[in-house]
Coordinates of C-alpha atoms and ligand atoms in Angstrom, one line a residue:
M84 CA -21.0 -69.3 38.8
S85 CA -22.6 -72.5 40.1
I86 CA -25.4 -74.3 38.3
Q87 CA -28.1 -76.1 40.2
I88 CA -28.9 -79.6 39.0
P89 CA -32.6 -79.5 38.4
S90 CA -34.8 -82.0 40.3
N91 CA -37.4 -82.3 37.5
V92 CA -35.2 -84.5 35.3
S93 CA -37.4 -86.2 32.7
N94 CA -37.3 -89.7 31.2
T95 CA -37.2 -88.3 27.7
K96 CA -33.7 -87.7 26.3
P97 CA -32.7 -84.1 25.5
H98 CA -32.1 -83.5 21.8
F99 CA -28.9 -81.5 21.1
V100 CA -28.5 -80.0 17.6
L101 CA -24.8 -79.3 16.8
V102 CA -23.9 -76.9 14.1
P103 CA -20.1 -76.9 13.4
F104 CA -18.4 -74.4 11.1
M105 CA -17.0 -76.0 8.0
V106 CA -13.4 -76.0 8.8
Q107 CA -11.5 -79.1 10.1
G108 CA -10.5 -77.4 13.4
R109 CA -14.1 -76.9 14.3
M110 CA -15.7 -80.0 12.7
I111 CA -13.4 -82.5 14.4
P112 CA -14.0 -81.4 18.0
M113 CA -17.8 -81.2 17.4
V114 CA -17.9 -84.7 16.0
D115 CA -16.2 -85.8 19.2
M116 CA -18.6 -83.7 21.2
A117 CA -21.6 -85.4 19.4
R118 CA -20.4 -88.8 20.5
L119 CA -19.7 -87.7 24.0
L120 CA -23.1 -86.1 24.5
A121 CA -24.8 -89.2 23.1
S122 CA -22.8 -91.4 25.5
H123 CA -24.0 -89.2 28.4
G124 CA -27.6 -89.8 27.6
A125 CA -28.5 -87.2 24.9
I126 CA -29.9 -87.6 21.4
V127 CA -27.7 -85.7 18.9
T128 CA -28.2 -84.3 15.5
L129 CA -25.0 -83.0 13.8
I130 CA -25.6 -80.7 10.9
T131 CA -23.1 -81.0 8.0
T132 CA -23.0 -80.9 4.2
P133 CA -22.3 -83.6 1.6
A134 CA -18.6 -82.8 0.9
N135 CA -17.8 -82.5 4.6
A136 CA -19.7 -85.7 5.5
A137 CA -17.8 -87.5 2.8
R138 CA -14.5 -86.6 4.5
I139 CA -15.7 -88.1 7.8
G140 CA -17.4 -91.1 6.3
L141 CA -15.4 -93.6 8.3
T142 CA -16.3 -91.8 11.6
I143 CA -20.0 -91.6 10.6
D144 CA -20.0 -95.4 9.8
K145 CA -18.4 -96.2 13.1
V146 CA -20.8 -94.0 15.1
K147 CA -23.7 -95.8 13.3
Q148 CA -22.2 -99.2 14.1
S149 CA -21.8 -98.2 17.8
G150 CA -25.6 -97.7 18.1
L151 CA -25.1 -94.2 19.7
P152 CA -28.0 -91.9 19.0
V153 CA -26.1 -89.5 16.7
N154 CA -27.8 -88.5 13.5
F155 CA -25.6 -86.8 10.8
V156 CA -27.8 -84.6 8.7
C157 CA -26.5 -83.3 5.4
L158 CA -28.0 -80.0 4.2
R159 CA -27.3 -79.1 0.6
F160 CA -24.6 -76.4 0.5
P161 CA -25.7 -73.5 -1.8
S162 CA -22.2 -73.0 -3.4
M163 CA -23.6 -72.3 -6.9
E164 CA -26.1 -69.7 -5.6
V165 CA -23.2 -67.5 -4.3
G166 CA -21.0 -68.1 -7.3
L167 CA -18.6 -70.7 -5.8
P168 CA -17.6 -73.8 -7.7
D169 CA -19.9 -76.8 -6.8
G170 CA -18.6 -78.6 -3.7
S171 CA -16.7 -75.7 -2.1
E172 CA -18.1 -76.6 1.3
N173 CA -15.1 -76.1 3.6
I174 CA -12.8 -73.1 4.1
D175 CA -9.9 -75.3 3.0
M176 CA -11.6 -76.0 -0.3
L177 CA -11.6 -72.3 -1.3
S178 CA -9.0 -71.3 -3.9
S179 CA -8.6 -67.7 -2.7
L180 CA -9.4 -65.3 0.1
D181 CA -11.8 -63.4 -2.1
Q182 CA -14.1 -66.4 -1.9
V183 CA -14.5 -66.2 1.9
K184 CA -17.3 -63.6 1.8
N185 CA -19.3 -65.8 -0.7
F186 CA -18.6 -68.8 1.5
I187 CA -20.1 -67.1 4.6
D188 CA -23.0 -65.9 2.5
A189 CA -23.7 -69.5 1.6
V190 CA -23.3 -70.7 5.2
C191 CA -25.9 -68.1 6.3
M192 CA -28.3 -69.5 3.7
L193 CA -28.4 -72.8 5.7
R194 CA -30.7 -71.1 8.3
D195 CA -34.1 -71.8 6.5
P196 CA -33.2 -75.4 5.5
L197 CA -32.1 -76.1 9.1
I198 CA -35.4 -74.7 10.5
L199 CA -37.4 -76.8 7.9
H200 CA -35.5 -79.9 8.8
L201 CA -36.0 -79.5 12.5
R202 CA -39.7 -78.7 12.0
A203 CA -40.2 -81.9 10.0
H204 CA -38.4 -84.3 12.3
K205 CA -38.9 -85.7 15.7
P206 CA -37.9 -85.3 18.5
P207 CA -38.0 -81.5 18.7
P208 CA -34.7 -79.8 19.5
T209 CA -33.9 -79.1 23.2
C210 CA -30.8 -77.0 22.6
I211 CA -28.4 -75.8 19.9
I212 CA -24.7 -75.9 20.2
S213 CA -23.6 -73.6 17.5
D214 CA -20.2 -72.5 16.2
S215 CA -19.7 -68.8 17.0
N216 CA -19.3 -68.0 13.3
H217 CA -22.9 -69.1 12.7
Y218 CA -24.5 -65.9 14.1
W219 CA -27.7 -66.9 12.1
T220 CA -28.4 -69.8 14.5
R221 CA -29.8 -67.1 16.8
D222 CA -32.9 -67.2 14.6
V223 CA -33.1 -71.0 14.8
A224 CA -33.0 -71.0 18.6
E225 CA -35.7 -68.2 18.7
E226 CA -37.9 -70.1 16.3
F227 CA -37.9 -73.2 18.6
K228 CA -37.6 -71.2 21.8
I229 CA -34.6 -73.2 22.9
P230 CA -31.3 -72.3 24.5
R231 CA -28.3 -71.7 22.2
L232 CA -24.8 -72.4 23.5
L233 CA -21.7 -71.2 21.6
F234 CA -18.7 -73.2 20.6
N235 CA -15.8 -71.4 19.0
G236 CA -13.0 -73.9 19.3
F237 CA -10.7 -71.7 21.4
G238 CA -9.5 -72.2 25.0
C239 CA -10.5 -70.1 28.0
F240 CA -7.1 -68.2 28.1
S241 CA -7.5 -66.9 24.6
L242 CA -11.2 -66.3 24.9
L243 CA -10.6 -64.2 28.0
C244 CA -7.8 -62.2 26.4
I245 CA -9.9 -61.5 23.3
H246 CA -12.9 -60.5 25.5
K247 CA -10.7 -58.1 27.6
V248 CA -9.1 -56.5 24.6
R249 CA -12.5 -55.9 23.0
E250 CA -14.1 -54.8 26.2
H251 CA -11.4 -52.1 26.7
K252 CA -11.5 -51.2 22.9
I253 CA -7.8 -51.5 22.9
E254 CA -7.5 -52.3 19.2
E255 CA -9.4 -49.0 18.3
K256 CA -6.8 -47.0 20.3
I257 CA -3.7 -48.6 18.8
V258 CA -2.4 -47.3 15.5
D259 CA 0.8 -49.3 15.1
E260 CA -0.2 -52.9 14.3
N261 CA 3.2 -54.1 15.7
E262 CA 3.3 -52.1 18.9
P263 CA 3.1 -54.5 21.9
F264 CA 0.4 -53.9 24.5
V265 CA -0.5 -55.7 27.7
V266 CA -3.9 -57.5 27.8
P267 CA -5.8 -55.8 30.7
G268 CA -7.4 -57.5 33.6
L269 CA -5.4 -60.7 33.6
Q270 CA -3.5 -62.2 36.5
T271 CA -0.5 -62.8 34.2
M272 CA 1.3 -60.2 32.2
V273 CA 0.5 -61.0 28.6
E274 CA 2.0 -58.8 25.9
I275 CA 0.6 -59.0 22.3
T276 CA 0.3 -56.9 19.2
K277 CA -2.8 -55.9 17.3
A278 CA -1.4 -57.8 14.3
Q279 CA -1.2 -61.0 16.4
M280 CA -4.8 -60.8 17.7
P281 CA -7.4 -62.8 15.8
G282 CA -8.9 -60.7 13.0
N283 CA -12.1 -62.5 12.1
F284 CA -11.5 -62.9 8.4
S285 CA -10.6 -59.2 7.7
M286 CA -10.9 -59.6 3.9
P287 CA -12.8 -57.6 1.4
G288 CA -16.6 -57.5 1.6
M289 CA -16.6 -59.1 5.1
D290 CA -17.5 -56.0 7.1
K291 CA -21.1 -57.0 7.9
H292 CA -20.3 -60.6 8.6
R293 CA -17.3 -59.6 10.7
E294 CA -19.4 -57.3 12.9
E295 CA -22.1 -60.0 13.4
I296 CA -19.5 -62.6 14.1
I297 CA -17.7 -60.5 16.7
A298 CA -21.0 -59.5 18.4
N299 CA -22.0 -63.1 18.5
E300 CA -18.6 -64.1 20.0
M301 CA -19.1 -61.7 22.8
A302 CA -21.7 -64.3 23.9
S303 CA -24.4 -61.8 25.0
S304 CA -27.1 -63.4 22.8
S305 CA -26.2 -66.9 23.9
D306 CA -27.1 -69.0 26.9
G307 CA -23.6 -70.1 27.6
V308 CA -20.4 -71.3 26.0
V309 CA -19.0 -74.8 25.6
V310 CA -15.3 -74.9 25.6
N311 CA -12.9 -77.7 24.6
S312 CA -10.6 -77.4 27.6
F313 CA -10.4 -78.5 31.2
D314 CA -10.4 -76.7 34.5
D315 CA -7.1 -78.0 35.7
L316 CA -5.4 -76.6 32.6
E317 CA -6.6 -73.0 32.6
T318 CA -8.3 -72.8 36.0
I319 CA -8.2 -69.1 36.7
Y320 CA -8.8 -68.2 33.1
C321 CA -12.0 -70.4 32.9
E322 CA -13.4 -68.7 36.0
K323 CA -12.5 -65.2 34.9
Y324 CA -13.9 -65.8 31.4
Q325 CA -17.2 -67.1 32.9
N326 CA -17.3 -64.0 35.2
A327 CA -16.5 -61.7 32.3
I328 CA -19.3 -62.9 30.0
G329 CA -21.8 -63.5 32.9
K330 CA -22.8 -66.8 31.3
K331 CA -22.1 -70.4 32.2
V332 CA -18.9 -71.8 30.6
W333 CA -19.0 -75.6 30.2
T334 CA -15.5 -76.9 30.0
I335 CA -15.8 -80.5 28.6
G336 CA -12.4 -81.3 27.0
P337 CA -10.0 -82.5 25.9
L338 CA -12.5 -83.8 23.4
S339 CA -9.8 -85.7 21.5
L340 CA -9.6 -88.0 24.5
S341 CA -13.0 -89.4 23.7
N342 CA -11.4 -91.4 20.9
G343 CA -10.6 -94.6 22.8
D344 CA -10.6 -96.9 19.9
F345 CA -7.6 -97.4 17.5
G346 CA -9.8 -96.8 14.4
D347 CA -11.2 -93.6 15.8
I348 CA -7.8 -92.2 16.7
A349 CA -6.3 -93.1 13.3
A350 CA -9.1 -91.4 11.2
R351 CA -10.0 -88.0 12.6
G352 CA -11.3 -85.3 10.2
N353 CA -10.0 -87.0 7.0
K354 CA -8.7 -90.3 5.9
A355 CA -5.0 -90.4 6.8
S356 CA -2.5 -90.4 3.9
I357 CA -0.3 -93.0 5.5
D358 CA -1.2 -96.5 6.8
A359 CA -1.5 -96.3 10.6
D360 CA 0.5 -99.5 11.1
R361 CA 3.3 -98.3 8.9
C362 CA 3.5 -95.1 10.9
L363 CA 3.5 -97.0 14.2
S364 CA 6.1 -99.5 13.2
W365 CA 8.4 -96.6 12.1
L366 CA 7.8 -94.9 15.5
D367 CA 8.4 -98.3 17.3
S368 CA 11.9 -98.3 15.7
M369 CA 12.8 -95.0 17.4
K370 CA 14.1 -94.3 20.9
P371 CA 11.6 -92.9 23.5
S372 CA 10.9 -89.2 23.4
S373 CA 13.4 -88.7 20.5
V374 CA 11.2 -87.8 17.6
V375 CA 10.0 -84.3 16.7
Y376 CA 6.6 -84.2 14.9
V377 CA 6.0 -81.3 12.5
N378 CA 2.5 -80.3 11.4
F379 CA 0.8 -76.9 11.0
G380 CA -2.8 -78.1 11.0
S381 CA -5.4 -78.0 8.2
L382 CA -5.3 -74.4 7.0
A383 CA -1.8 -72.8 7.2
H384 CA 0.1 -73.1 4.0
T385 CA 3.9 -73.0 3.9
I386 CA 5.7 -71.6 0.8
P387 CA 8.5 -73.8 -0.9
L388 CA 11.4 -71.6 0.4
Q389 CA 10.1 -71.9 4.0
L390 CA 9.6 -75.7 3.6
I391 CA 13.1 -76.1 2.5
E392 CA 14.4 -74.0 5.4
I393 CA 12.4 -76.3 7.8
G394 CA 13.8 -79.4 6.2
L395 CA 17.4 -78.1 6.5
G396 CA 16.8 -77.2 10.1
L397 CA 15.5 -80.6 10.9
E398 CA 18.4 -82.2 9.1
A399 CA 21.0 -80.1 11.0
S400 CA 19.4 -81.0 14.3
Y401 CA 20.2 -84.7 13.7
C402 CA 16.9 -85.6 15.5
P403 CA 14.5 -88.1 14.1
F404 CA 11.4 -86.5 12.7
I405 CA 7.9 -86.9 11.2
W406 CA 7.1 -84.0 8.9
V407 CA 3.7 -83.5 7.4
I408 CA 3.6 -81.6 4.1
K409 CA 0.1 -80.8 2.7
D410 CA -0.9 -81.7 -0.8
G411 CA -1.4 -78.1 -1.7
E412 CA 2.2 -77.3 -0.7
R413 CA 3.8 -80.0 -2.9
T414 CA 4.9 -78.0 -5.9
S415 CA 7.3 -79.6 -8.4
E416 CA 10.1 -77.5 -6.9
V417 CA 9.3 -78.9 -3.4
E418 CA 9.1 -82.5 -4.7
E419 CA 12.4 -82.2 -6.5
W420 CA 14.1 -80.9 -3.4
L421 CA 12.4 -83.6 -1.2
S422 CA 13.6 -86.5 -3.3
E423 CA 17.3 -85.7 -2.4
F424 CA 16.4 -84.7 1.2
E425 CA 14.6 -88.0 1.8
K426 CA 17.7 -89.9 0.6
R427 CA 19.9 -88.0 3.0
T428 CA 17.6 -88.4 6.0
R429 CA 16.2 -91.9 5.2
D430 CA 17.3 -93.5 8.5
R431 CA 15.6 -90.9 10.7
G432 CA 13.0 -89.0 8.8
L433 CA 9.4 -89.9 7.7
I434 CA 7.5 -87.5 5.5
I435 CA 3.7 -87.7 5.3
R436 CA 2.3 -86.1 2.2
G437 CA -1.3 -85.0 2.9
W438 CA -3.2 -85.8 6.1
A439 CA -1.5 -87.4 9.2
P440 CA -3.1 -89.5 11.9
Q441 CA -2.0 -86.8 14.4
V442 CA -3.5 -88.1 17.6
L443 CA -2.1 -91.5 16.9
I444 CA 1.4 -90.1 16.3
L445 CA 1.3 -87.8 19.4
S446 CA 0.3 -90.7 21.6
H447 CA 3.4 -92.8 20.7
P448 CA 6.1 -92.8 23.4
A449 CA 8.8 -92.2 20.7
V450 CA 7.5 -88.7 20.1
G451 CA 9.4 -86.1 22.2
G452 CA 8.2 -82.8 20.7
F453 CA 5.6 -81.3 18.4
M454 CA 6.5 -78.3 16.2
T455 CA 3.0 -76.8 15.9
H456 CA 1.2 -73.8 14.6
C457 CA -0.6 -73.6 18.0
G458 CA -4.1 -74.3 16.6
W459 CA -6.2 -75.0 19.8
N460 CA -6.9 -78.6 18.8
S461 CA -3.3 -79.4 18.1
T462 CA -2.3 -77.7 21.3
L463 CA -4.7 -79.7 23.4
E464 CA -3.9 -82.9 21.6
S465 CA -0.2 -82.4 22.5
V466 CA -1.1 -81.4 26.1
S467 CA -3.2 -84.6 26.4
A468 CA -0.3 -86.7 25.2
G469 CA 2.2 -85.0 27.5
V470 CA 4.3 -83.8 24.5
P471 CA 6.1 -80.5 24.8
M472 CA 5.9 -78.1 21.9
I473 CA 7.9 -75.8 19.6
T474 CA 5.5 -73.0 19.0
W475 CA 5.1 -71.4 15.5
P476 CA 1.8 -69.5 15.5
H477 CA 0.4 -68.4 12.1
F478 CA -2.9 -66.6 12.6
A479 CA -6.3 -66.5 14.5
E480 CA -5.8 -66.9 18.2
Q481 CA -2.6 -68.9 17.8
F482 CA -0.3 -66.2 19.2
L483 CA -2.4 -66.2 22.4
N484 CA -2.1 -70.0 22.5
E485 CA 1.6 -69.6 22.2
K486 CA 1.6 -67.4 25.3
L487 CA -0.3 -70.0 27.3
I488 CA 2.0 -72.8 26.2
V489 CA 5.3 -71.0 26.7
E490 CA 4.7 -68.5 29.5
V491 CA 1.8 -69.9 31.5
L492 CA 2.2 -73.7 31.3
R493 CA 5.9 -73.6 30.5
I494 CA 5.8 -76.6 28.2
G495 CA 7.0 -75.0 25.0
V496 CA 9.9 -73.3 23.2
P497 CA 9.1 -70.5 20.7
V498 CA 10.6 -70.7 17.3
G499 CA 10.6 -66.9 17.3
V500 CA 8.0 -65.9 14.8
K501 CA 6.5 -62.4 15.4
S502 CA 4.3 -61.7 12.3
P503 CA 1.1 -63.5 11.5
T504 CA 0.0 -64.8 8.1
V505 CA -3.5 -64.0 6.9
L506 CA -5.7 -67.1 6.6
G507 CA -4.3 -69.2 3.9
V508 CA -1.9 -66.6 2.5
T509 CA 1.8 -67.1 3.3
P510 CA 4.4 -64.4 3.4
S511 CA 6.4 -64.3 0.2
D512 CA 9.7 -64.6 2.2
V513 CA 11.1 -67.0 4.7
S514 CA 10.1 -66.0 8.2
V515 CA 12.0 -68.6 10.1
K516 CA 15.6 -69.6 9.1
K517 CA 17.0 -73.1 9.4
K518 CA 19.2 -72.1 12.3
C519 CA 16.2 -71.1 14.4
V520 CA 14.5 -74.4 13.5
E521 CA 17.6 -76.4 14.5
K522 CA 18.0 -74.4 17.7
A523 CA 14.4 -74.8 18.7
V524 CA 14.5 -78.6 18.1
R525 CA 17.7 -79.0 20.1
S526 CA 16.4 -77.0 23.0
L527 CA 13.1 -78.8 23.1
L528 CA 14.7 -82.3 23.1
E529 CA 18.1 -81.8 24.8
G530 CA 19.4 -80.7 28.2
E531 CA 18.0 -80.1 31.8
E532 CA 15.4 -77.6 30.9
A533 CA 14.0 -80.0 28.3
K534 CA 13.7 -82.6 31.0
D535 CA 11.8 -80.2 33.3
R536 CA 9.5 -79.2 30.4
R537 CA 8.8 -82.8 29.6
K538 CA 8.0 -83.6 33.3
R539 CA 5.6 -80.7 33.5
A540 CA 3.9 -81.8 30.2
K541 CA 3.5 -85.4 31.5
E542 CA 1.9 -84.1 34.8
I543 CA -0.6 -82.0 32.8
A544 CA -1.4 -85.0 30.6
E545 CA -2.2 -87.0 33.7
K546 CA -4.6 -84.3 34.8
A547 CA -6.2 -84.3 31.3
R548 CA -6.7 -88.1 31.5
K549 CA -8.4 -87.8 34.9
T550 CA -10.6 -84.9 33.9
V551 CA -12.5 -87.0 31.3
K552 CA -13.1 -89.9 33.7
E553 CA -16.0 -90.3 36.0
G554 CA -15.5 -87.8 38.9
G555 CA -13.3 -85.6 36.7
S556 CA -14.5 -82.0 36.1
S557 CA -15.0 -82.3 32.3
Y558 CA -16.9 -85.6 32.7
E559 CA -19.1 -84.1 35.4
N560 CA -19.7 -80.9 33.4
L561 CA -20.8 -82.9 30.5
T562 CA -23.2 -84.9 32.7
Q563 CA -24.5 -81.7 34.2
L564 CA -25.0 -80.1 30.7
V565 CA -27.1 -83.1 29.6
Q566 CA -29.1 -83.0 32.9
V567 CA -29.8 -79.3 32.6
M568 CA -31.1 -79.7 29.1
N569 CA -33.0 -82.9 30.1
A570 CA -35.0 -80.9 32.7
R571 CA -36.2 -78.7 29.8
T572 CA -37.8 -81.7 28.1
A573 CA -39.9 -82.5 31.3
Ligands
UDP654 N1 -5.2 -82.8 11.8 C1 -4.9 -84.2 11.6 N2 -4.0 -84.4 10.6 C2 -3.4 -83.5 9.9 C3 -3.7 -82.1 10.2 C4 -4.6 -81.8 11.2 O1 -5.4 -85.1 12.2 O2 -2.5 -83.8 9.1 C5 -6.2 -82.5 12.9 C6 -5.5 -82.2 14.2 O3 -5.3 -83.4 15.0 C7 -6.6 -81.2 14.8 C8 -7.1 -80.5 13.6 O4 -6.9 -81.3 12.5 O5 -7.6 -82.0 15.5 C9 -6.5 -79.2 13.4 O6 -7.1 -78.3 14.3 P1 -6.2 -77.1 14.9 O7 -7.1 -76.3 15.8 O8 -5.0 -77.6 15.5 O9 -5.7 -76.2 13.7 P2 -6.5 -75.6 12.3 O10 -6.4 -76.7 11.3 O11 -7.9 -75.3 12.7 O12 -5.6 -74.5 12.0

């Protein structure tokens, strides 16, 4: 679908209102998007809440210093009104799955404060880019009679697969959760199970929200979709997705490549738990493409027994590694085990407890592989750095991302996991044994196939770098998006 660049471009800047969902994997790319839109001539308001803003305080300060017209607006989050502890403003701050419904209730209550804010401030909004979970932003767009674009943090391949499965009502027809089926209407044969498809928070009390979110994701009530991806990565899937929804798809990624400055790269989403210089000097001491980096994103939680199995697998592989263990995973049992493990692997292992400067690590030439949960941001960050992956999907659309990485792009080795975890809840047993971890690490880093995989990954990374430069498709799409909205202000 081609878009005509309007001739009636005005001198007034278009005002984009960005409404990210409160989870790191959606906030981080939208903050990047805010900066990018502003650097392409837009005025941007990014809606957040106090606890989420506090996490990205360094980024907010840097954006302010840069003089870019990005305004971070904090709306009070009504945690108490829905019975959540004060300050529970992000999915990763919830203590149990039972709280998700209340959390979404609170999120929906942001509609009126957002309308009041936009009414009271100038300039008036030109366009909303809303996370697809915020189905209530429909009302905000209607109130101001402005277009609403969706952002749901996924790539075009998974968006297309989800669309096709829903369109053909496949999940309704399948009884056995673990019976593989082929996603219809794709050029590639993609086999998946119902259990591995994204479930949209299928926890108690969520029926109404789930229906609304799914309907919203089908994009019929929106004016287009903004995707953190680039045409050269998923060409046919971007086109097919655009045709399937009949709406413009704006591919403007990889958004992480907008972080040119060392400080921006080192502090994305949270303050890193390790000094960036220490991390870099450790990496400097390792051979090129020798280190495997292990991190499962911001939400997935790994139980102690599984952590130990990962550690033993890394140890047996004899490869250098950086392993990120979240604060919430560090039980006394884990810490006790780690103290001995760290002594044994001191010369080639670095453990980061908490939040890692992921993009900084992936960009270092010593990193040769990324053991990832296949979150879309992590996937794209690895692609952008030319780093092949060991795929260990957990939930959401991560099993579909694994298909793209391993079968379509051929830049990954699967660790072999078949069953998903529910958001935040880990299986009580070990799902991947140390032998599988060791085998996956070796096959990613050693041998002829590994060389080919690395070569392919480097070629795709080169395309990623080009796409965000002037003349590249993502750069031009972004320019066009701003121009199209600019014409509305004329
Ligand atoms: N991230 C990071 N350090 C960490 C963990 C995560 O910088 O220790 C960032 C990562 O670079 C990515 C985001 O958090 O931008 C995670 O998003 P993703 O879609 O990969 O996974 P999710 O957290 O949503 O499961």
